[in-house]
């Protein structure tokens, strides 16, 4: 009868749902294992290779130094890939945990985390924050990842001796605006929207020359959208690039929205 049929379908749906939950748990566990099994030894490799290059185990000849620097470069690339994959999974399956914060403090910590990479590439990171900025309502961890993605992207496409400038300003709106400007190779106007798609690269040679998964900007776009802000880029080929995003001020988000699922 109809009741029996509906009951069977309900049980079938419950079973399918439990299987999906199990699959998600398995996927989460696999990604956690991936992060641990790769990140831990990579951290040791990068640490020991840095000591080797600094001469702690004796002076290296030119060929040994070149090989050691190449090992660090490739190890860092793998570490960045693992970080992007984990961040992409977290963004697609997680939620935003909003709290009041000072955006200039978040930017400072993100810039500091990449200062070593910038120094190695002979690139300066400058932070200019308007005085008396209002507080913002953000997921501090996720917005830190946005800053790191934009700064890392700027380092990747900039030449030694150049600067990256992070600017934070209040606006005549419920938003605070952030910009991350570099002096790198620039982006063609027709690519300005596409670069925020997952796994998108401007062209194949970009991936080969500069590395990357094509996930960083997509993750940043998803996080900013989840905050009710906007993200965009202004750039011309050979003229560097400036990435902008906006974040609501602390009074702009209703309390009912303080925990929100990411799209």
Backbone as JSON, one array per atom type, in Angstrom:
{
  "sequence": "XXXXXXXXXXXXXXXXXXXXXXXXXXXXXXXXXXXXXXXXXXXXXXXXXXXXXXXXXXXXXXXXXXXXXXXXXXXXXXXXXXXXXXXXXXXXXXXXXXXXXXXXXXXXXXXXXXXXXXXXXXXXXXXXXXXXXXXXXXXXXXXXXXXXXXXXXXXXXXXXXXXXXXXXXXXXXXXXXXXXXXXXXXXXXXXXXXXXXXXXXXXXXXXXXXXXXXXXXXXXXXXXXXXXXXXXXXXXXXXXXXXXXXXXXXXXXXXXXXXXXXX",
  "N": [[0.84, -1.2, 0.0], [0.22, 2.42, -0.03], [1.32, 3.65, 2.27], [3.22, 1.78, 3.12], [4.9, 1.8, 0.91], [5.89, 4.46, 1.0], [7.15, 4.34, 3.45], [9.19, 2.51, 2.94], [10.65, 3.95, 1.07], [11.45, 6.12, 2.62], [13.14, 4.84, 4.46], [15.07, 3.95, 2.69], [16.12, 6.4, 1.83], [17.15, 7.33, 4.26], [19.14, 5.44, 4.67], [20.79, 5.97, 2.46], [21.56, 8.56, 3.12], [23.02, 8.13, 5.5], [25.13, 6.67, 4.41], [26.31, 8.63, 2.81], [27.14, 10.38, 4.8], [29.02, 8.74, 6.05], [30.84, 8.52, 3.94], [31.7, 11.18, 3.76], [32.99, 11.41, 6.22], [35.05, 9.58, 5.85], [36.39, 10.81, 3.74], [37.16, 13.19, 5.01], [38.91, 12.14, 6.94], [40.87, 10.99, 5.32], [41.94, 13.3, 4.11], [42.93, 14.61, 6.36], [44.88, 12.78, 7.12], [46.49, 12.94, 4.84], [47.39, 15.57, 5.03], [48.87, 15.43, 7.44], [50.75, 13.33, 6.95], [52.21, 14.3, 4.8], [52.82, 17.02, 5.34], [54.29, 17.07, 7.77], [56.86, 15.63, 7.34], [57.76, 17.3, 5.26], [58.12, 19.75, 6.51], [60.3, 19.13, 8.13], [62.21, 18.55, 6.14], [62.43, 21.06, 4.83], [63.39, 22.58, 6.96], [65.9, 21.35, 7.62], [67.22, 21.6, 5.15], [67.42, 24.35, 4.94], [69.19, 24.87, 7.06], [71.39, 23.55, 6.0], [71.99, 25.09, 3.72], [72.62, 27.46, 4.97], [75.07, 26.89, 5.98], [75.52, 25.41, 8.3], [76.39, 22.82, 8.44], [78.79, 22.78, 7.26], [80.62, 24.32, 4.54], [79.12, 24.77, 1.34], [79.71, 23.81, -2.06], [79.31, 25.44, -5.3], [77.63, 23.85, -6.95], [76.42, 22.12, -5.11], [75.04, 23.98, -3.56], [73.23, 25.01, -5.44], [71.7, 22.71, -5.99], [70.61, 22.22, -3.45], [69.02, 24.49, -3.06], [67.17, 24.05, -5.06], [65.9, 21.75, -4.1], [64.64, 22.84, -1.83], [62.91, 24.64, -3.1], [61.2, 22.9, -4.59], [60.14, 21.33, -2.52], [58.78, 23.26, -1.05], [56.86, 23.91, -2.9], [55.32, 21.54, -2.97], [54.38, 21.59, -0.34], [52.79, 23.88, -0.45], [50.86, 23.03, -2.26], [49.58, 20.98, -0.8], [48.54, 22.51, 1.3], [46.72, 24.15, -0.11], [44.88, 22.24, -1.08], [43.79, 21.19, 1.29], [42.68, 23.54, 2.33], [40.8, 24.13, 0.35], [39.01, 21.99, 0.63], [38.13, 22.45, 3.25], [36.84, 24.9, 2.87], [34.76, 24.22, 1.13], [33.21, 22.51, 2.63], [32.84, 23.52, 5.13], [31.91, 25.9, 7.76], [31.42, 29.4, 8.41], [32.73, 31.14, 11.13], [31.84, 33.76, 12.76], [33.25, 36.69, 14.24], [34.06, 39.69, 16.05], [36.77, 41.69, 14.89], [40.04, 43.2, 14.33], [40.96, 44.34, 11.3], [43.45, 45.2, 10.35], [45.21, 43.98, 12.11], [44.89, 41.28, 11.5], [45.83, 41.31, 8.86], [48.49, 42.02, 9.32], [49.52, 39.75, 10.68], [49.19, 37.81, 8.69], [50.88, 38.8, 6.68], [53.29, 38.64, 8.03], [53.57, 35.88, 8.25], [54.36, 35.22, 5.72], [56.67, 36.55, 5.33], [59.26, 35.49, 5.31], [59.32, 34.04, 2.89], [58.96, 36.16, 1.11], [61.28, 37.69, 1.63], [63.23, 35.91, 0.78], [62.8, 36.05, -1.92], [63.55, 38.6, -2.38], [61.63, 40.64, -2.05], [59.63, 43.28, -0.91], [57.14, 43.65, 1.62], [54.6, 45.83, 2.24], [52.49, 47.49, 4.55], [49.71, 49.5, 4.75], [47.51, 51.04, 6.69], [44.54, 52.78, 7.19], [44.18, 55.26, 9.72], [42.36, 54.69, 12.79], [40.52, 52.7, 11.98], [37.35, 51.06, 11.6], [36.1, 48.24, 13.5], [35.69, 44.9, 12.2], [33.43, 42.28, 11.14], [34.2, 39.05, 11.06], [35.3, 35.74, 9.98], [38.07, 34.94, 11.46], [40.15, 33.09, 10.91], [39.62, 32.27, 8.27], [39.71, 34.71, 6.84], [42.33, 35.38, 7.28], [43.49, 33.41, 5.69], [42.64, 34.34, 3.21], [44.08, 36.77, 2.97], [46.66, 35.63, 2.99], [46.58, 34.09, 0.65], [46.35, 36.06, -1.35], [48.65, 37.62, -0.91], [50.66, 35.68, -1.25], [50.18, 35.01, -3.9], [50.88, 37.43, -5.1], [53.62, 37.54, -4.48], [54.5, 35.36, -5.94], [54.21, 36.15, -8.61], [55.84, 38.33, -8.91], [58.89, 40.22, -9.4], [62.25, 40.11, -8.1], [63.3, 42.72, -5.91], [61.09, 44.29, -6.1], [57.94, 45.61, -4.74], [55.19, 44.77, -2.55], [52.12, 46.04, -1.79], [49.88, 46.4, 0.8], [46.78, 47.73, 1.45], [44.42, 49.18, 3.62], [41.31, 50.6, 3.98], [38.68, 52.71, 5.23], [35.32, 53.1, 4.05], [32.7, 55.05, 2.52], [30.41, 53.52, 3.25], [28.8, 50.45, 4.4], [31.1, 48.92, 4.47], [34.56, 47.86, 4.79], [37.46, 48.36, 2.86], [39.95, 46.46, 1.22], [43.09, 46.33, -0.39], [45.52, 44.62, -2.37], [48.41, 45.18, -3.82], [50.67, 44.57, -6.48], [53.82, 44.54, -8.34], [54.02, 42.96, -10.53], [53.74, 40.62, -13.32], [51.25, 41.13, -14.36], [47.75, 40.86, -15.48], [45.72, 39.86, -18.18], [42.87, 41.78, -19.24], [40.63, 40.25, -20.09], [40.8, 38.01, -18.56], [40.12, 38.58, -15.98], [37.81, 37.86, -14.52], [37.78, 35.1, -14.77], [39.96, 34.08, -13.34], [39.18, 33.61, -10.77], [37.95, 31.22, -10.71], [37.83, 27.77, -9.77], [40.81, 25.88, -10.09], [41.62, 27.26, -12.32], [43.94, 28.58, -14.62], [45.76, 31.24, -16.12], [47.19, 30.56, -18.41], [48.72, 27.53, -19.69], [51.5, 27.71, -19.49], [51.86, 29.37, -17.35], [51.35, 27.81, -15.07], [53.48, 25.98, -15.29], [55.71, 27.67, -15.08], [55.35, 29.24, -12.72], [54.04, 27.67, -10.87], [51.53, 26.31, -8.59], [48.06, 25.62, -7.74], [45.81, 26.69, -8.79], [43.8, 27.15, -7.03], [43.91, 28.97, -4.91], [42.92, 31.7, -5.35], [40.28, 31.11, -5.94], [39.39, 29.97, -3.55], [39.68, 32.22, -1.9], [37.76, 33.91, -3.08], [35.38, 32.5, -2.54], [35.31, 32.61, 0.27], [35.17, 35.4, 0.75], [32.75, 35.98, -0.51], [31.06, 34.53, 1.19], [31.2, 36.16, 3.38], [29.66, 38.25, 2.66], [30.87, 40.15, 1.14], [32.76, 41.62, -1.62], [35.02, 40.65, -4.25], [37.62, 41.52, -6.46], [39.72, 42.23, -9.35], [42.09, 44.56, -10.65], [43.98, 45.15, -13.45], [46.63, 45.23, -15.9], [48.46, 43.74, -18.54], [51.87, 43.47, -17.84], [51.81, 45.6, -16.12], [51.53, 45.09, -13.44], [49.32, 44.0, -10.74], [46.29, 44.62, -8.96], [44.49, 43.49, -6.34], [41.3, 43.63, -4.93], [39.17, 43.55, -2.04], [36.11, 43.59, -0.14], [34.82, 43.96, 3.18], [32.28, 43.53, 5.63], [31.61, 46.04, 8.1], [31.73, 45.87, 11.71], [29.2, 46.45, 12.76], [27.53, 45.81, 10.73], [26.52, 43.3, 10.35], [23.96, 41.13, 11.14], [23.19, 39.56, 14.31], [22.03, 37.01, 13.96], [23.32, 35.95, 11.83], [25.8, 35.05, 12.52], [26.94, 32.54, 12.43], [27.56, 30.8, 9.62], [26.99, 28.77, 6.8], [29.42, 27.9, 4.37], [29.23, 28.45, 0.87]],
  "CA": [[0.0, 0.0, 0.0], [0.94, 3.69, -0.14], [2.1, 3.88, 3.49], [4.35, 0.86, 3.08], [5.81, 2.28, -0.13], [6.55, 5.66, 1.51], [8.03, 3.94, 4.54], [10.37, 1.9, 2.33], [11.44, 5.02, 0.45], [12.06, 6.89, 3.71], [14.25, 4.06, 4.98], [16.12, 3.95, 1.66], [16.75, 7.71, 1.9], [17.94, 7.37, 5.49], [20.34, 4.63, 4.44], [21.66, 6.72, 1.54], [22.1, 9.7, 3.86], [24.06, 7.61, 6.4], [26.28, 6.31, 3.59], [26.96, 9.88, 2.43], [27.84, 10.86, 6.0], [30.2, 7.89, 6.2], [31.79, 8.9, 2.89], [32.29, 12.46, 4.14], [33.93, 11.16, 7.32], [36.22, 8.92, 5.26], [37.12, 11.84, 2.98], [37.81, 14.08, 5.98], [40.02, 11.43, 7.55], [41.92, 10.87, 4.31], [42.58, 14.6, 3.95], [43.71, 14.86, 7.57], [46.08, 11.93, 7.01], [47.32, 13.52, 3.79], [48.02, 16.76, 5.58], [49.87, 15.05, 8.44], [51.8, 12.48, 6.38], [53.05, 15.08, 3.89], [53.27, 18.28, 5.92], [55.3, 16.87, 8.82], [58.21, 15.44, 6.79], [58.16, 18.46, 4.46], [58.61, 20.75, 7.46], [61.66, 18.71, 8.51], [63.07, 18.71, 4.97], [62.69, 22.48, 4.64], [64.22, 23.04, 8.05], [67.26, 20.84, 7.48], [67.83, 22.17, 3.96], [67.77, 25.73, 5.26], [70.42, 24.79, 7.85], [72.45, 23.14, 5.09], [72.33, 26.24, 2.89], [73.23, 28.48, 5.84], [76.43, 26.49, 6.31], [75.63, 24.81, 9.63], [77.05, 21.5, 8.33], [79.96, 22.96, 6.42], [80.42, 25.16, 3.36], [78.71, 24.07, 0.13], [80.21, 24.36, -3.32], [78.26, 26.06, -6.13], [76.69, 22.84, -7.42], [75.65, 21.67, -3.94], [74.14, 25.06, -3.19], [72.17, 25.06, -6.45], [70.84, 21.55, -5.77], [69.89, 22.42, -2.19], [67.98, 25.5, -3.3], [66.14, 23.42, -5.88], [65.15, 20.88, -3.19], [63.76, 23.71, -1.04], [61.88, 25.17, -4.0], [60.23, 21.85, -4.91], [59.48, 20.94, -1.28], [57.83, 24.32, -0.72], [55.74, 23.79, -3.85], [54.46, 20.45, -2.49], [53.73, 22.08, 0.88], [51.75, 24.82, -0.86], [49.78, 22.24, -2.87], [48.85, 20.32, 0.29], [47.8, 23.56, 2.01], [45.59, 24.56, -0.96], [43.89, 21.17, -1.14], [43.11, 21.15, 2.58], [41.88, 24.76, 2.44], [39.66, 24.01, -0.56], [38.05, 21.08, 1.25], [37.56, 23.15, 4.4], [35.94, 25.94, 2.38], [33.58, 23.64, 0.48], [32.41, 21.72, 3.55], [32.82, 24.11, 6.46], [31.07, 27.05, 8.06], [32.12, 30.58, 8.86], [32.51, 31.43, 12.54], [32.05, 35.19, 12.8], [33.55, 37.4, 15.48], [34.59, 41.04, 15.8], [38.23, 41.68, 14.82], [40.7, 44.34, 13.69], [41.46, 43.8, 10.03], [44.87, 45.49, 10.2], [45.95, 42.97, 12.87], [44.85, 40.05, 10.7], [46.73, 41.53, 7.73], [49.87, 42.0, 9.82], [49.9, 38.36, 10.96], [49.29, 37.1, 7.41], [52.11, 39.27, 6.02], [54.42, 38.11, 8.79], [53.72, 34.45, 7.95], [54.98, 35.07, 4.4], [57.82, 37.45, 5.25], [60.44, 34.71, 4.93], [59.23, 33.76, 1.46], [59.17, 37.43, 0.42], [62.68, 38.05, 1.78], [64.0, 35.02, -0.09], [62.61, 36.52, -3.3], [63.95, 40.01, -2.38], [60.41, 41.43, -2.26], [59.17, 43.94, 0.32], [55.69, 43.71, 1.89], [54.26, 47.06, 2.94], [51.1, 47.54, 5.02], [49.25, 50.86, 5.02], [46.15, 50.99, 7.22], [43.98, 54.07, 7.58], [44.02, 55.36, 11.18], [41.03, 54.58, 13.4], [39.62, 51.84, 11.2], [36.33, 50.37, 12.4], [36.2, 46.79, 13.6], [34.94, 44.15, 11.18], [32.86, 41.01, 11.6], [34.83, 38.1, 10.15], [35.92, 34.51, 10.43], [39.47, 35.36, 11.48], [41.01, 32.09, 10.26], [39.37, 32.28, 6.83], [40.19, 35.96, 6.26], [43.79, 35.24, 7.25], [43.79, 32.61, 4.5], [42.45, 35.22, 2.05], [45.27, 37.62, 2.9], [47.82, 34.81, 2.62], [46.44, 33.71, -0.75], [46.62, 37.23, -2.2], [50.07, 37.99, -0.76], [51.44, 34.62, -1.87], [50.0, 35.18, -5.34], [51.67, 38.59, -5.49], [55.03, 37.15, -4.43], [54.74, 34.39, -7.0], [54.26, 36.78, -9.92], [56.65, 39.54, -8.84], [60.33, 40.05, -9.54], [63.05, 40.58, -7.0], [63.51, 44.16, -5.87], [59.8, 44.99, -6.16], [57.19, 45.71, -3.49], [53.77, 44.42, -2.48], [51.51, 47.01, -0.88], [48.55, 46.08, 1.32], [46.13, 48.95, 1.92], [43.1, 48.97, 4.24], [40.68, 51.9, 4.15], [37.26, 52.8, 5.48], [34.59, 53.63, 2.9], [31.41, 55.66, 2.86], [29.45, 52.43, 3.09], [28.97, 49.53, 5.53], [32.23, 48.05, 4.18], [35.97, 48.24, 4.79], [38.05, 47.87, 1.6], [41.35, 46.03, 1.26], [43.74, 46.11, -1.68], [46.86, 44.03, -2.37], [48.97, 45.62, -5.1], [52.02, 44.1, -6.78], [54.47, 45.12, -9.52], [54.36, 41.76, -11.29], [53.56, 40.5, -14.77], [49.93, 41.61, -14.76], [46.73, 39.91, -15.93], [44.91, 40.42, -19.26], [41.51, 42.12, -18.79], [39.65, 39.19, -20.38], [40.97, 36.94, -17.59], [39.89, 39.11, -14.63], [36.76, 37.1, -13.83], [38.06, 33.66, -14.82], [41.0, 33.65, -12.41], [38.56, 33.25, -9.49], [37.36, 29.89, -10.83], [38.71, 26.71, -9.25], [41.78, 25.22, -10.96], [41.85, 28.03, -13.55], [45.2, 29.28, -14.8], [45.68, 32.1, -17.3], [47.58, 29.65, -19.49], [49.49, 26.39, -19.2], [52.87, 28.09, -19.16], [51.85, 29.99, -16.01], [51.48, 26.73, -14.09], [54.82, 25.41, -15.36], [56.72, 28.63, -14.65], [55.15, 29.79, -11.39], [53.45, 26.69, -9.97], [50.22, 26.62, -8.03], [46.97, 24.68, -8.04], [44.64, 27.39, -9.31], [42.77, 27.11, -5.99], [44.03, 30.05, -3.94], [42.0, 32.81, -5.6], [38.92, 30.57, -5.86], [39.1, 29.86, -2.12], [39.5, 33.59, -1.41], [36.48, 34.41, -3.59], [34.31, 31.82, -1.81], [35.29, 33.14, 1.64], [34.68, 36.79, 0.72], [31.31, 35.9, -0.81], [30.41, 34.08, 2.41], [31.16, 37.29, 4.31], [28.82, 39.31, 2.13], [31.71, 41.15, 0.49], [33.08, 41.43, -3.03], [36.45, 40.57, -4.57], [37.87, 41.76, -7.88], [41.1, 42.6, -9.67], [42.34, 45.55, -11.69], [45.32, 44.83, -13.91], [46.98, 45.19, -17.3], [49.68, 42.96, -18.75], [53.09, 44.23, -17.67], [51.59, 46.74, -15.23], [51.22, 44.62, -12.11], [47.91, 43.7, -10.47], [45.78, 45.07, -7.66], [43.31, 42.74, -5.92], [40.49, 44.32, -3.94], [37.99, 42.9, -1.47], [35.41, 44.37, 0.88], [34.36, 43.2, 4.35], [31.35, 44.34, 6.42], [32.0, 46.55, 9.42], [31.19, 45.05, 12.8], [27.78, 46.72, 12.99], [26.79, 45.57, 9.5], [26.06, 41.91, 10.27], [23.0, 40.82, 12.2], [23.63, 38.45, 15.15], [21.54, 35.71, 13.5], [24.17, 35.48, 10.75], [27.16, 34.9, 13.01], [27.45, 31.24, 11.99], [26.98, 30.69, 8.29], [27.62, 27.75, 5.97], [30.04, 28.36, 3.14], [28.63, 27.89, -0.35]],
  "C": [[0.88, 1.26, 0.0], [1.84, 3.93, 1.07], [3.37, 3.03, 3.48], [5.39, 1.33, 2.07], [6.59, 3.51, 0.35], [7.53, 5.32, 2.62], [9.32, 3.33, 3.99], [11.27, 2.96, 1.71], [12.15, 5.87, 1.52], [13.27, 6.16, 4.27], [15.41, 4.04, 3.99], [16.87, 5.28, 1.66], [17.62, 7.85, 3.13], [19.24, 6.59, 5.33], [21.33, 5.36, 3.54], [22.33, 7.88, 2.25], [23.23, 9.26, 4.8], [25.32, 7.24, 5.61], [27.05, 7.56, 3.15], [27.74, 10.46, 3.61], [29.12, 10.07, 6.22], [31.27, 8.27, 5.18], [32.47, 10.22, 3.22], [33.31, 12.28, 5.26], [35.21, 10.51, 6.8], [37.07, 9.94, 4.51], [37.85, 12.78, 3.92], [39.04, 13.42, 6.59], [41.18, 11.28, 6.59], [42.68, 12.18, 4.14], [43.42, 14.97, 5.18], [45.01, 14.04, 7.55], [47.05, 12.48, 5.97], [48.1, 14.71, 4.32], [49.15, 16.39, 6.55], [51.05, 14.32, 7.8], [52.72, 13.24, 5.44], [53.64, 16.32, 4.56], [54.4, 18.09, 6.93], [56.69, 16.62, 8.25], [58.68, 16.62, 5.94], [58.72, 19.57, 5.35], [60.04, 20.42, 7.88], [62.63, 18.91, 7.35], [63.44, 20.17, 4.78], [63.59, 23.04, 5.73], [65.68, 22.63, 7.9], [67.96, 21.43, 6.26], [68.22, 23.63, 4.18], [69.05, 25.79, 6.09], [71.61, 24.45, 6.96], [72.94, 24.33, 4.26], [73.03, 27.32, 3.72], [74.62, 28.1, 6.33], [76.61, 25.86, 7.67], [76.34, 23.45, 9.6], [78.28, 21.57, 7.43], [79.61, 23.76, 5.17], [80.07, 24.3, 2.13], [79.39, 24.68, -1.09], [79.03, 24.84, -4.17], [77.2, 25.05, -6.56], [75.81, 22.33, -6.28], [74.63, 22.72, -3.51], [72.96, 25.14, -4.15], [71.18, 23.92, -6.26], [69.99, 21.71, -4.51], [68.76, 23.42, -2.35], [66.84, 24.94, -4.12], [65.27, 22.49, -5.02], [64.17, 21.7, -2.36], [62.61, 24.22, -1.9], [60.79, 24.13, -4.27], [59.47, 21.4, -3.66], [58.44, 21.97, -0.87], [56.62, 24.27, -1.64], [54.78, 22.69, -3.41], [53.7, 20.9, -1.24], [52.58, 23.03, 0.55], [50.57, 24.08, -1.48], [48.92, 21.57, -1.8], [47.97, 21.35, 1.02], [46.57, 23.98, 1.21], [44.49, 23.51, -0.99], [43.1, 21.1, 0.16], [42.2, 22.36, 2.74], [40.65, 24.7, 1.55], [38.59, 23.1, 0.02], [37.36, 21.75, 2.43], [36.55, 24.19, 3.96], [34.65, 25.36, 1.82], [32.67, 22.93, 1.48], [32.21, 22.37, 4.92], [31.82, 25.23, 6.61], [31.97, 28.21, 8.48], [31.74, 30.86, 10.31], [32.85, 32.9, 12.76], [32.36, 35.7, 14.2], [34.11, 38.77, 15.11], [36.12, 41.0, 15.85], [38.72, 42.98, 14.2], [41.39, 43.83, 12.44], [42.96, 44.06, 9.85], [45.73, 44.5, 10.99], [46.01, 41.65, 12.12], [45.82, 40.15, 9.52], [48.19, 41.45, 8.16], [50.35, 40.58, 10.06], [50.07, 37.58, 9.66], [50.58, 37.5, 6.68], [53.34, 38.71, 6.71], [54.66, 36.63, 8.47], [54.41, 34.22, 6.61], [56.22, 35.95, 4.24], [59.09, 36.72, 4.82], [60.46, 34.43, 3.43], [59.49, 35.03, 0.65], [60.65, 37.84, 0.47], [63.57, 37.21, 0.88], [63.93, 35.46, -1.55], [63.01, 37.99, -3.45], [62.76, 40.91, -2.72], [59.98, 42.01, -0.91], [57.65, 43.88, 0.42], [55.43, 44.93, 2.75], [52.79, 47.03, 3.34], [50.76, 48.99, 5.38], [47.78, 50.78, 5.44], [45.71, 52.39, 7.63], [43.82, 54.13, 9.09], [42.55, 55.23, 11.61], [40.04, 53.79, 12.54], [38.57, 51.21, 12.1], [36.62, 48.88, 12.48], [35.38, 46.14, 12.5], [34.41, 42.86, 11.8], [33.3, 39.93, 10.62], [35.05, 36.75, 10.81], [37.42, 34.75, 10.32], [40.38, 34.39, 10.73], [40.86, 32.18, 8.75], [39.89, 33.56, 6.18], [41.72, 36.01, 6.27], [44.22, 34.46, 6.02], [43.62, 33.44, 3.23], [43.66, 36.12, 1.88], [46.49, 36.82, 2.43], [47.77, 34.42, 1.15], [46.81, 34.87, -1.68], [48.09, 37.66, -2.11], [50.96, 36.96, -1.44], [51.36, 34.72, -3.39], [50.84, 36.34, -5.86], [53.17, 38.27, -5.49], [55.39, 36.29, -5.63], [54.97, 35.07, -8.35], [55.05, 38.08, -9.95], [58.13, 39.22, -8.98], [61.04, 40.59, -8.31], [63.29, 42.08, -7.08], [62.21, 44.96, -5.91], [59.1, 44.97, -4.81], [55.76, 45.23, -3.65], [53.16, 45.34, -1.43], [50.1, 46.58, -0.51], [47.96, 47.35, 1.91], [44.75, 48.62, 2.46], [42.5, 50.34, 4.52], [39.2, 51.74, 4.51], [36.6, 53.36, 4.22], [33.3, 54.27, 3.39], [30.29, 54.66, 2.62], [29.6, 51.52, 4.32], [30.2, 48.63, 5.41], [33.58, 48.71, 4.46], [36.59, 47.62, 3.54], [39.55, 47.59, 1.77], [41.86, 45.93, -0.17], [45.12, 45.51, -1.47], [47.44, 44.27, -3.75], [50.38, 45.08, -5.29], [52.55, 44.79, -8.05], [54.86, 44.01, -10.48], [53.98, 41.82, -12.76], [52.2, 40.98, -15.26], [49.03, 40.52, -15.31], [45.92, 40.54, -17.06], [43.48, 40.69, -18.79], [40.49, 41.01, -19.01], [39.74, 38.03, -19.38], [40.54, 37.34, -16.17], [38.83, 38.34, -13.86], [37.12, 35.62, -13.74], [39.05, 33.2, -13.76], [40.43, 33.26, -11.04], [37.85, 31.9, -9.56], [38.36, 28.85, -10.31], [39.53, 26.09, -10.37], [42.08, 26.01, -12.24], [43.23, 28.67, -13.51], [45.09, 30.09, -16.08], [46.12, 31.36, -18.53], [48.46, 28.57, -18.91], [50.9, 26.75, -18.79], [52.96, 28.75, -17.79], [52.06, 28.95, -14.94], [52.9, 26.19, -14.09], [55.86, 26.36, -14.79], [56.6, 29.02, -13.19], [54.55, 28.81, -10.4], [52.08, 27.1, -9.51], [49.15, 25.65, -8.51], [45.81, 25.35, -8.76], [43.5, 27.4, -8.31], [42.76, 28.34, -5.09], [43.03, 31.18, -4.14], [40.55, 32.35, -5.53], [38.48, 30.44, -4.4], [38.83, 31.25, -1.54], [38.14, 34.14, -1.83], [35.31, 33.8, -2.82], [34.17, 32.38, -0.39], [34.71, 34.56, 1.66], [33.19, 36.82, 0.4], [30.53, 35.49, 0.43], [30.31, 35.17, 3.47], [30.25, 38.41, 3.83], [29.6, 40.42, 1.46], [31.89, 40.85, -0.98], [34.59, 41.36, -3.2], [36.61, 40.75, -6.07], [39.33, 42.15, -8.08], [41.1, 43.68, -10.74], [43.78, 45.36, -12.13], [45.42, 44.96, -15.43], [48.27, 44.4, -17.43], [50.9, 43.88, -18.65], [52.99, 45.39, -16.71], [51.28, 46.33, -13.8], [49.73, 44.36, -11.95], [47.55, 44.24, -9.1], [44.48, 44.33, -7.38], [42.62, 43.52, -4.8], [39.49, 43.36, -3.32], [37.39, 43.78, -0.39], [34.88, 43.43, 1.95], [33.41, 44.08, 5.14], [31.97, 44.82, 7.74], [31.24, 45.77, 10.5], [29.7, 45.26, 13.03], [26.91, 46.34, 11.81], [26.2, 44.18, 9.4], [25.15, 41.6, 11.44], [23.48, 39.61, 13.0], [23.19, 37.08, 14.64], [22.45, 35.12, 12.43], [25.58, 35.13, 11.22], [27.76, 33.54, 12.74], [26.77, 30.92, 10.66], [27.74, 29.63, 7.49], [28.23, 28.38, 4.74], [29.39, 27.69, 1.94], [29.63, 26.99, -1.04]]
}
